PDB file of C-alpha atoms in Angstrom:
ATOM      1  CA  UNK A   1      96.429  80.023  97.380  1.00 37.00           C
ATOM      2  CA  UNK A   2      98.677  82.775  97.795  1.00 37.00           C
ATOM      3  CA  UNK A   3     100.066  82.942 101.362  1.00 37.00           C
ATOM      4  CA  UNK A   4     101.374  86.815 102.923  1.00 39.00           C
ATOM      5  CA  UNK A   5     104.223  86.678 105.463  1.00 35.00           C
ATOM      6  CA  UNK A   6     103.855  88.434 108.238  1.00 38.00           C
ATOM      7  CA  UNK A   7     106.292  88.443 111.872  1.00 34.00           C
ATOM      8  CA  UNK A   8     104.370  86.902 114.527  1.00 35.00           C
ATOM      9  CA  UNK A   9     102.249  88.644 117.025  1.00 39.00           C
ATOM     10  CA  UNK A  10     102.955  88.967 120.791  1.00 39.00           C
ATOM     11  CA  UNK A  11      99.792  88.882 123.466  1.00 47.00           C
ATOM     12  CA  UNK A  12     100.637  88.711 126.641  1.00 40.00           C
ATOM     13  CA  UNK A  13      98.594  88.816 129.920  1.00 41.00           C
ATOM     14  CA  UNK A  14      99.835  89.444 133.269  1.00 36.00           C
ATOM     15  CA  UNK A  15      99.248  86.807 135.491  1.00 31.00           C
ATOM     16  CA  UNK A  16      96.379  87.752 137.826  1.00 35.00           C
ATOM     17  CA  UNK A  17      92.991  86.851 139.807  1.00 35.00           C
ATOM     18  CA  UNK A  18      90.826  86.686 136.877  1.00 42.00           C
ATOM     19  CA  UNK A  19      87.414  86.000 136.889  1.00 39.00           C
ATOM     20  CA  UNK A  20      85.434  86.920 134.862  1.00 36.00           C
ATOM     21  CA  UNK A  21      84.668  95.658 127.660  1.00 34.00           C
ATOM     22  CA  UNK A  22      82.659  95.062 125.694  1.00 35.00           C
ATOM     23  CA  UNK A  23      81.172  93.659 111.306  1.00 36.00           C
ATOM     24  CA  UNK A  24      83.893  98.466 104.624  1.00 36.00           C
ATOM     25  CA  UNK A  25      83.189  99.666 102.378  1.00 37.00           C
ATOM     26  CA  UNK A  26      79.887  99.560  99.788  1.00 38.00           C
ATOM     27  CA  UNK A  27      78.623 101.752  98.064  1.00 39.00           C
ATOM     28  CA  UNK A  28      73.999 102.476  97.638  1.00 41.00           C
ATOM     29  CA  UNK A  29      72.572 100.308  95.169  1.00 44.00           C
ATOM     30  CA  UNK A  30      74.081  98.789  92.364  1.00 47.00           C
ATOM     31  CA  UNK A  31      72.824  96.762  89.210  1.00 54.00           C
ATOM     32  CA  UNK A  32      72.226  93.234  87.889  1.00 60.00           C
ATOM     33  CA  UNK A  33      75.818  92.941  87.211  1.00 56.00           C
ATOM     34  CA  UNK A  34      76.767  93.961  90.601  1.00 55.00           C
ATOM     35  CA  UNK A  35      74.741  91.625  92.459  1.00 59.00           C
ATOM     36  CA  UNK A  36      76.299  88.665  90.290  1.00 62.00           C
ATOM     37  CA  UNK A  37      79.525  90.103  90.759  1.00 58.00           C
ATOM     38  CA  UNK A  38      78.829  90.190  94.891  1.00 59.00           C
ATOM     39  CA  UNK A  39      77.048  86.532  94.279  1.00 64.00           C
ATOM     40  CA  UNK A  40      80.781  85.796  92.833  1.00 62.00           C
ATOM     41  CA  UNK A  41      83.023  87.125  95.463  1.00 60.00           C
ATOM     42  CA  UNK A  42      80.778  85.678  98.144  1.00 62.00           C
ATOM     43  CA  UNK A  43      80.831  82.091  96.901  1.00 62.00           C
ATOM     44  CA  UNK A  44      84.858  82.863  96.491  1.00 60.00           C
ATOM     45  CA  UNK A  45      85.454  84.356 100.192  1.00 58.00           C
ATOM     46  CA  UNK A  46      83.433  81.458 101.363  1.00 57.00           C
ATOM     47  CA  UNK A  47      85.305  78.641  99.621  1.00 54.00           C
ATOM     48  CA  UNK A  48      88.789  80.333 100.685  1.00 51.00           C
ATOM     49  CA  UNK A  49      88.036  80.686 104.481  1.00 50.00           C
ATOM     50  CA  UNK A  50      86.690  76.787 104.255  1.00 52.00           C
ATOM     51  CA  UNK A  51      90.304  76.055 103.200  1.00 47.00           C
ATOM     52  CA  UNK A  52      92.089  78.523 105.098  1.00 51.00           C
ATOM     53  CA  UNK A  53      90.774  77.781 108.662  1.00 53.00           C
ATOM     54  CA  UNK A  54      92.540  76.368 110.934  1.00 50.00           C
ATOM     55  CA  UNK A  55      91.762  73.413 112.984  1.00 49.00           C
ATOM     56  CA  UNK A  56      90.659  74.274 116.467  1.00 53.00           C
ATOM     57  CA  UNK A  57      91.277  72.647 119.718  1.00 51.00           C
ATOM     58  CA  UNK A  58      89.258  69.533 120.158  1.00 52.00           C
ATOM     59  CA  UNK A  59      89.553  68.480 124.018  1.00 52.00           C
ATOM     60  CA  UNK A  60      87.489  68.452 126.496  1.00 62.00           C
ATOM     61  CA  UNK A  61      87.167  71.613 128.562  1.00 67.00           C
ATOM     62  CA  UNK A  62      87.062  72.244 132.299  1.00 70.00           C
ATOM     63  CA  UNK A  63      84.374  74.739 131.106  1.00 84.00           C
ATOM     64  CA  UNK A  64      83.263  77.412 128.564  1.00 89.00           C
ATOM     65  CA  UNK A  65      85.507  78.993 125.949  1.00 91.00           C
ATOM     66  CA  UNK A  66      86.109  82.999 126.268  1.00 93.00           C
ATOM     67  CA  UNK A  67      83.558  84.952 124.183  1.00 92.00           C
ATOM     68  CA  UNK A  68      84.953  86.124 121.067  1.00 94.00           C
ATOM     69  CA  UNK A  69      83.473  89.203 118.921  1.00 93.00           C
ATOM     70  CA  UNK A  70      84.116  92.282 116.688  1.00 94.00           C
ATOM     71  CA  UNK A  71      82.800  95.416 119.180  1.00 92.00           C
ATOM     72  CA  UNK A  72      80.532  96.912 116.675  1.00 92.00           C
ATOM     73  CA  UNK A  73      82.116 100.826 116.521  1.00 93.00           C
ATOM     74  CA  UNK A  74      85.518  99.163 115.307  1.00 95.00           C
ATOM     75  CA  UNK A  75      84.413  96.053 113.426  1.00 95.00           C
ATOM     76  CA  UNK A  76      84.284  98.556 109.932  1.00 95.00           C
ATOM     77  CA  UNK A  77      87.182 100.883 108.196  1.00 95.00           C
ATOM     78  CA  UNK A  78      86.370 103.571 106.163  1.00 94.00           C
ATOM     79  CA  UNK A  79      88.459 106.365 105.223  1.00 93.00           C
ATOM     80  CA  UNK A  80      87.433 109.179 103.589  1.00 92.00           C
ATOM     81  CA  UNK A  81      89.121 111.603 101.623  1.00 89.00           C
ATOM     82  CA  UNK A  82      88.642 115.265 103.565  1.00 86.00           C
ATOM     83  CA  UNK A  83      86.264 113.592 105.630  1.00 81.00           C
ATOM     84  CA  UNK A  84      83.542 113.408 102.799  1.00 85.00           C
ATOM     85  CA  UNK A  85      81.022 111.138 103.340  1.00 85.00           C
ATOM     86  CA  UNK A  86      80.668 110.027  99.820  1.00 85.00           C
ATOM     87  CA  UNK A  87      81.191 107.066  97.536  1.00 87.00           C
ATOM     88  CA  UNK A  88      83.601 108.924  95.259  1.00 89.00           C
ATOM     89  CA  UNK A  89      85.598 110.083  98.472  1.00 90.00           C
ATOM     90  CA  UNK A  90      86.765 106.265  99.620  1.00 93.00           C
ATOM     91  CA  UNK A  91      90.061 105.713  99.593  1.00 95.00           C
ATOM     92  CA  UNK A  92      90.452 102.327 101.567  1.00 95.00           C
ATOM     93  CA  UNK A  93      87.606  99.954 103.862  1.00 95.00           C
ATOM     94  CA  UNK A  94      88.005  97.049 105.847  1.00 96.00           C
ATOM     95  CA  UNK A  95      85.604  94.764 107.367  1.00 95.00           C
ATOM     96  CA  UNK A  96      85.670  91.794 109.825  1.00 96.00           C
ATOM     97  CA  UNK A  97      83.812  89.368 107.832  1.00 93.00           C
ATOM     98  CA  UNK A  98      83.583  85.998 109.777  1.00 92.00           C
ATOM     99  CA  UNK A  99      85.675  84.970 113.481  1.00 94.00           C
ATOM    100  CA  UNK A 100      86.094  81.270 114.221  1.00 91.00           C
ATOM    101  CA  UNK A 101      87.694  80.674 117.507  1.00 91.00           C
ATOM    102  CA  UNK A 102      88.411  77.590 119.881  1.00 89.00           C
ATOM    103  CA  UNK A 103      90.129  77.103 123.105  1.00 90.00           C
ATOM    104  CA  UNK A 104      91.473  74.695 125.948  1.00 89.00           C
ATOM    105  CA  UNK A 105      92.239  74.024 129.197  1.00 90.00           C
ATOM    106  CA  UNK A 106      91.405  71.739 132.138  1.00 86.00           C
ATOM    107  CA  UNK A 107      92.136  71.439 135.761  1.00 86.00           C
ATOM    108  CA  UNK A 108      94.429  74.998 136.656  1.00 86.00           C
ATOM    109  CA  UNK A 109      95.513  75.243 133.404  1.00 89.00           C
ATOM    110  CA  UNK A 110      95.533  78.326 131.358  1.00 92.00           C
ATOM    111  CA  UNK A 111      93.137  79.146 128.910  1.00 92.00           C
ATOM    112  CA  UNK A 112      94.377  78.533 125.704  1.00 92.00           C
ATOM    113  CA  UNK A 113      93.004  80.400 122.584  1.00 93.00           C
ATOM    114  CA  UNK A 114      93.219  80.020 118.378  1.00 91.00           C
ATOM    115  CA  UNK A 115      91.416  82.430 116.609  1.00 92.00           C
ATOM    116  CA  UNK A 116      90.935  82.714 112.819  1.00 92.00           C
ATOM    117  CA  UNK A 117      89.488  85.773 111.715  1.00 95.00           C
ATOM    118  CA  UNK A 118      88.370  86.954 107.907  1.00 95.00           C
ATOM    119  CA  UNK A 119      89.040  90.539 107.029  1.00 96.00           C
ATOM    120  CA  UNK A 120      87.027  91.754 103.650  1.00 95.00           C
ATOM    121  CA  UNK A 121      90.147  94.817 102.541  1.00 96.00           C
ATOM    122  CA  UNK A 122      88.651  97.727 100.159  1.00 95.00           C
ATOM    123  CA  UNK A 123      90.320  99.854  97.676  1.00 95.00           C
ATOM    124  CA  UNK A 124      88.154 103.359  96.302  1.00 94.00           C
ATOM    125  CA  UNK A 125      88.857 105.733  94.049  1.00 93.00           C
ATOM    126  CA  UNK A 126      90.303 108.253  96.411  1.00 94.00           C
ATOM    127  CA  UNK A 127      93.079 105.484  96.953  1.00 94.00           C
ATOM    128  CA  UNK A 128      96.370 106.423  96.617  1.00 93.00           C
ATOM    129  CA  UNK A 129      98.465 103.110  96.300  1.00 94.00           C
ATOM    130  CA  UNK A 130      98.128  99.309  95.297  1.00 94.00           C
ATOM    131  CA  UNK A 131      99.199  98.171  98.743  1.00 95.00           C
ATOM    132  CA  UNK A 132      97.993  99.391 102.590  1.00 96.00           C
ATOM    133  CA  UNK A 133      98.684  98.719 105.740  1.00 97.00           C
ATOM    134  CA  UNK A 134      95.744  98.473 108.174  1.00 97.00           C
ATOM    135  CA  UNK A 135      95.960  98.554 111.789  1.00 97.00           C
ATOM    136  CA  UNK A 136      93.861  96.335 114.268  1.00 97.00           C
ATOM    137  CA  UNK A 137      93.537  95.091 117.492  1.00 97.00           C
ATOM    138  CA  UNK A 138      92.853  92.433 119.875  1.00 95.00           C
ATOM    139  CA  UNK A 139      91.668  92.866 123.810  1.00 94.00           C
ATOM    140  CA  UNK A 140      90.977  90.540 126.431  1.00 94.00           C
ATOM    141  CA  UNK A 141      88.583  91.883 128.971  1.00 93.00           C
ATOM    142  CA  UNK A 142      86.761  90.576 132.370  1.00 90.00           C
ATOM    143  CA  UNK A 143      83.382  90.252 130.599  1.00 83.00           C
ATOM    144  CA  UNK A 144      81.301  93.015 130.375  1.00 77.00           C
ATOM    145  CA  UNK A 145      83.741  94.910 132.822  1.00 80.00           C
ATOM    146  CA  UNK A 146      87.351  95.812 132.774  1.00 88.00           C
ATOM    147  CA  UNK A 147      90.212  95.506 129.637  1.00 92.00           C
ATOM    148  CA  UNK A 148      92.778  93.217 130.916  1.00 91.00           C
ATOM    149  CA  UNK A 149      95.153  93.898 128.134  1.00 91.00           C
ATOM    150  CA  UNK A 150      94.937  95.257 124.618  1.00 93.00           C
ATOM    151  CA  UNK A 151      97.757  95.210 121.313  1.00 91.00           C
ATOM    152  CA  UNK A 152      97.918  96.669 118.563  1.00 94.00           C
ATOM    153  CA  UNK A 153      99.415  94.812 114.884  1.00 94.00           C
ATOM    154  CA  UNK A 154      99.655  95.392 111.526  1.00 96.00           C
ATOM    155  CA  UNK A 155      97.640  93.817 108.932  1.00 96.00           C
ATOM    156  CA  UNK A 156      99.426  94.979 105.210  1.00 96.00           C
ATOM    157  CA  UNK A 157      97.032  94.532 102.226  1.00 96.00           C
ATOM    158  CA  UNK A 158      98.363  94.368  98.422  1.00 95.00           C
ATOM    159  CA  UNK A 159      95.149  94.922  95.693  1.00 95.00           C
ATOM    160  CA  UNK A 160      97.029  94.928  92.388  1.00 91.00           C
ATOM    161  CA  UNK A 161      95.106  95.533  89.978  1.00 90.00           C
ATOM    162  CA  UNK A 162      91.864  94.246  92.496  1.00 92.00           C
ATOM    163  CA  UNK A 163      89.110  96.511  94.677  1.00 92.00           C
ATOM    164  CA  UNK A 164      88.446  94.000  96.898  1.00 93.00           C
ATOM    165  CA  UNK A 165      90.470  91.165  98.649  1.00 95.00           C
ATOM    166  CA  UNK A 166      90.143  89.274 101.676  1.00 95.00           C
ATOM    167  CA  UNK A 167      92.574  88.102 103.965  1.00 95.00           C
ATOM    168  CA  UNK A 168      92.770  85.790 107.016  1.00 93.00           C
ATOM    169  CA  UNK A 169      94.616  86.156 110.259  1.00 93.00           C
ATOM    170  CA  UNK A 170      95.554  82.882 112.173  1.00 91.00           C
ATOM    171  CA  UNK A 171      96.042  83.812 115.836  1.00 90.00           C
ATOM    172  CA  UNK A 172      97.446  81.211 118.060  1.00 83.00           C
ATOM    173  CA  UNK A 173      97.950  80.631 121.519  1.00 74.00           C
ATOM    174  CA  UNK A 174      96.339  83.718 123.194  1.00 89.00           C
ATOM    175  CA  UNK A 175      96.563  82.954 126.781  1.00 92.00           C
ATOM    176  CA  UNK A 176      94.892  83.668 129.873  1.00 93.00           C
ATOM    177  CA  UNK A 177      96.230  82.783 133.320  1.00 91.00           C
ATOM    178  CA  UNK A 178      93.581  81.703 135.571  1.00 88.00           C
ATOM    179  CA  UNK A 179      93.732  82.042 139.684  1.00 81.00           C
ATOM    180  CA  UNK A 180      92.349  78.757 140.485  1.00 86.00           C
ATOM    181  CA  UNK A 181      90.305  76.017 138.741  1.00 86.00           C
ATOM    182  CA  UNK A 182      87.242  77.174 138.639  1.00 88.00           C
ATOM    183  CA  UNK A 183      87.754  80.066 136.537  1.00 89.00           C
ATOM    184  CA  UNK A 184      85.346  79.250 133.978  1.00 89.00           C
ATOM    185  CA  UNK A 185      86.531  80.900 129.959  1.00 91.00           C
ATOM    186  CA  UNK A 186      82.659  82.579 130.066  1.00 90.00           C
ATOM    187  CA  UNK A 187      84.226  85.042 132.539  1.00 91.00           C
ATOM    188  CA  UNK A 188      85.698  86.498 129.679  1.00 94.00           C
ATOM    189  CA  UNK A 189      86.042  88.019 126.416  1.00 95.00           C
ATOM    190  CA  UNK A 190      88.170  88.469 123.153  1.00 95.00           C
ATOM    191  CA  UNK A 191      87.103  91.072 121.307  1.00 95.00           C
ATOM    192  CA  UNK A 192      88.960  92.285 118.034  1.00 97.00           C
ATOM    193  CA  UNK A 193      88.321  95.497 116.037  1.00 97.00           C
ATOM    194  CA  UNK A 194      90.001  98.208 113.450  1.00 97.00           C
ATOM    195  CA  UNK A 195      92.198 100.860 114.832  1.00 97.00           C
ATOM    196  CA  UNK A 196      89.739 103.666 114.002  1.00 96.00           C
ATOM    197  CA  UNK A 197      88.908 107.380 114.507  1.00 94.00           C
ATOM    198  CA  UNK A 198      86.518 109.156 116.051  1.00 93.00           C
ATOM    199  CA  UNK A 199      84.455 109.814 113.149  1.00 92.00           C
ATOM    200  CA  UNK A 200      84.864 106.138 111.512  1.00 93.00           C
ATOM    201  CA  UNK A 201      83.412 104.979 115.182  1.00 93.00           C
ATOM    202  CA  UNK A 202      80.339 107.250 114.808  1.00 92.00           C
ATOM    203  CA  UNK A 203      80.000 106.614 111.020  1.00 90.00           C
ATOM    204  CA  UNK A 204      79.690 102.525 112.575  1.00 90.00           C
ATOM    205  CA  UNK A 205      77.490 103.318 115.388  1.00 89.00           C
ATOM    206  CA  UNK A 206      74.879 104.747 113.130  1.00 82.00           C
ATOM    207  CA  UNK A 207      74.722 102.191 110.921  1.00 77.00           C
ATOM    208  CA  UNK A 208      75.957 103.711 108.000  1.00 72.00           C
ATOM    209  CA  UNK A 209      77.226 101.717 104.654  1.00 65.00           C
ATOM    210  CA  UNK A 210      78.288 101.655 101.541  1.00 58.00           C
ATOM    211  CA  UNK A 211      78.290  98.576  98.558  1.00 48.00           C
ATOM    212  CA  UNK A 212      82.140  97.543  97.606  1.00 45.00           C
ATOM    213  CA  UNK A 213      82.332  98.008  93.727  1.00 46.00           C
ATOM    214  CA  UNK A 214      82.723  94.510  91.512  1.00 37.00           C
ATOM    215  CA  UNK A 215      85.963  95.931  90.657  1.00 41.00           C
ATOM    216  CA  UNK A 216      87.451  92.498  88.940  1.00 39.00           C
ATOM    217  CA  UNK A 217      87.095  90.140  91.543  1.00 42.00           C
ATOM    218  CA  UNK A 218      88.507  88.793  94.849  1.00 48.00           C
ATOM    219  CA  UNK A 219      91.335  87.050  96.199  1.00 45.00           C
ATOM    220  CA  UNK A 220      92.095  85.531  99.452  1.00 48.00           C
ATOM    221  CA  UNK A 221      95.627  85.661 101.275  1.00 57.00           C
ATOM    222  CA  UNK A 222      96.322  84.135 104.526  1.00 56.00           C
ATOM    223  CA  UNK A 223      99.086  85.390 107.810  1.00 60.00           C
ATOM    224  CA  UNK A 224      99.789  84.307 110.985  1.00 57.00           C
ATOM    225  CA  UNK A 225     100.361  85.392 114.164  1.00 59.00           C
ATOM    226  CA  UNK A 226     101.103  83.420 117.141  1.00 51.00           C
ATOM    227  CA  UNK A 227     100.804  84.393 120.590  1.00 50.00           C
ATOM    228  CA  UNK A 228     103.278  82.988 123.269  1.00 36.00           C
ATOM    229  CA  UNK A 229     102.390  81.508 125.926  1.00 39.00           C
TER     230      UNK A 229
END
């Protein structure tokens, strides 16, 4: 399995009284040999990320892990060439395929979080280079309420002579401070999305998609990123 090295990632939350804001690229239709190619890359992306995922915290927990989700308007990247929404006007996608996450803590400890989170990475024909660098981030939030704190980090893709790869991100030791023991993790949430514009947001709240090409298959590459406590 090829492995891409990355420098590790830095989340940090301010010590507070917390208690407890808010899924590329494919293109219409497609043929027999399309769906077997799709068939093909699923089966791949699905035996990769069984190898690739980390273990996750086993212990017993004081309470409920954080909830940990895509938001919807961020979870896909498409770029357009001149802002043309068209199949031949794709330069690069993204989308967050799959999030596994675990946590611990007990008594007045911290919550302690490991994500590991699949990104499908697209390259159309409006592309202009093998290799891009995507931009993402991660947020912790009171649930349904206020944004605690929010980074930003690089995610750098290489395609060679592929359309279509897919990449994991191991996240490690996110943590939250908690004001007193009975700050249950279900107070809050983790959410993770592309750094997107305006119009990529609107082109994800309605809904809108295309099919990736078959291109010549997939291949999986994993990072890391560590978060200190």
């Amino acid at each position: 399995m090829r492995r891409l090295a990355r420098s590790a990632i830095a989340l940090f939350l301010a010590a507070a009284a917390l208690v407890a804001a808010p899924s590329a690229y494919a293109q219409r239709g497609g043929d027999d040999g399309q769906a077997q190619a799709d068939e093909a890359a699923k089966k791949q992306r699905s035996k990769e990320w069984d190898v690739v995922q980390a273990p996750l915290p086993g212990m017993r927990n004081s309470g409920p892990c954080p909830f940990v989700k895509s938001l919807y308007d961020a979870a896909r990247y498409v770029e357009f060439k001149d802002n043309r929404e068209a199949t031949a006007s794709v330069a690069y996608s993204g989308e967050i395929e799959r999030i596994s996450a675990g946590c611990s803590y007990r008594g007045d400890e911290p919550i302690k979080v490991v994500m590991d989170v699949l990104f499908q990475l697209g390259k159309g024909p409006q592309a202009t280079s093998n290799s891009k660098t995507y931009r993402y981030w991660i947020a912790v939030t009171e649930r349904n309420t206020m944004v605690i704190t929010k980074q930003y980090f690089d995610l750098p893709a290489k395609f060679g002579d592929k359309d279509r790869i897919y990449v994991t991100e191991k996240i490690s030791n996110i943590v939250i401070p908690r004001a007193k023991d009975t700050t249950s993790g279900g107070n809050f949430e983790i959410l993770i999305g592309f750094d997107v514009t305006p119009e990529m947001a609107e082109f994800n709240r309605f809904g809108k998609r295309f099919r990736a090409a078959a291109g010549t298959g997939a291949v999986t590459g994993t990072t890391s990123a560590a978060a200190p406590q």
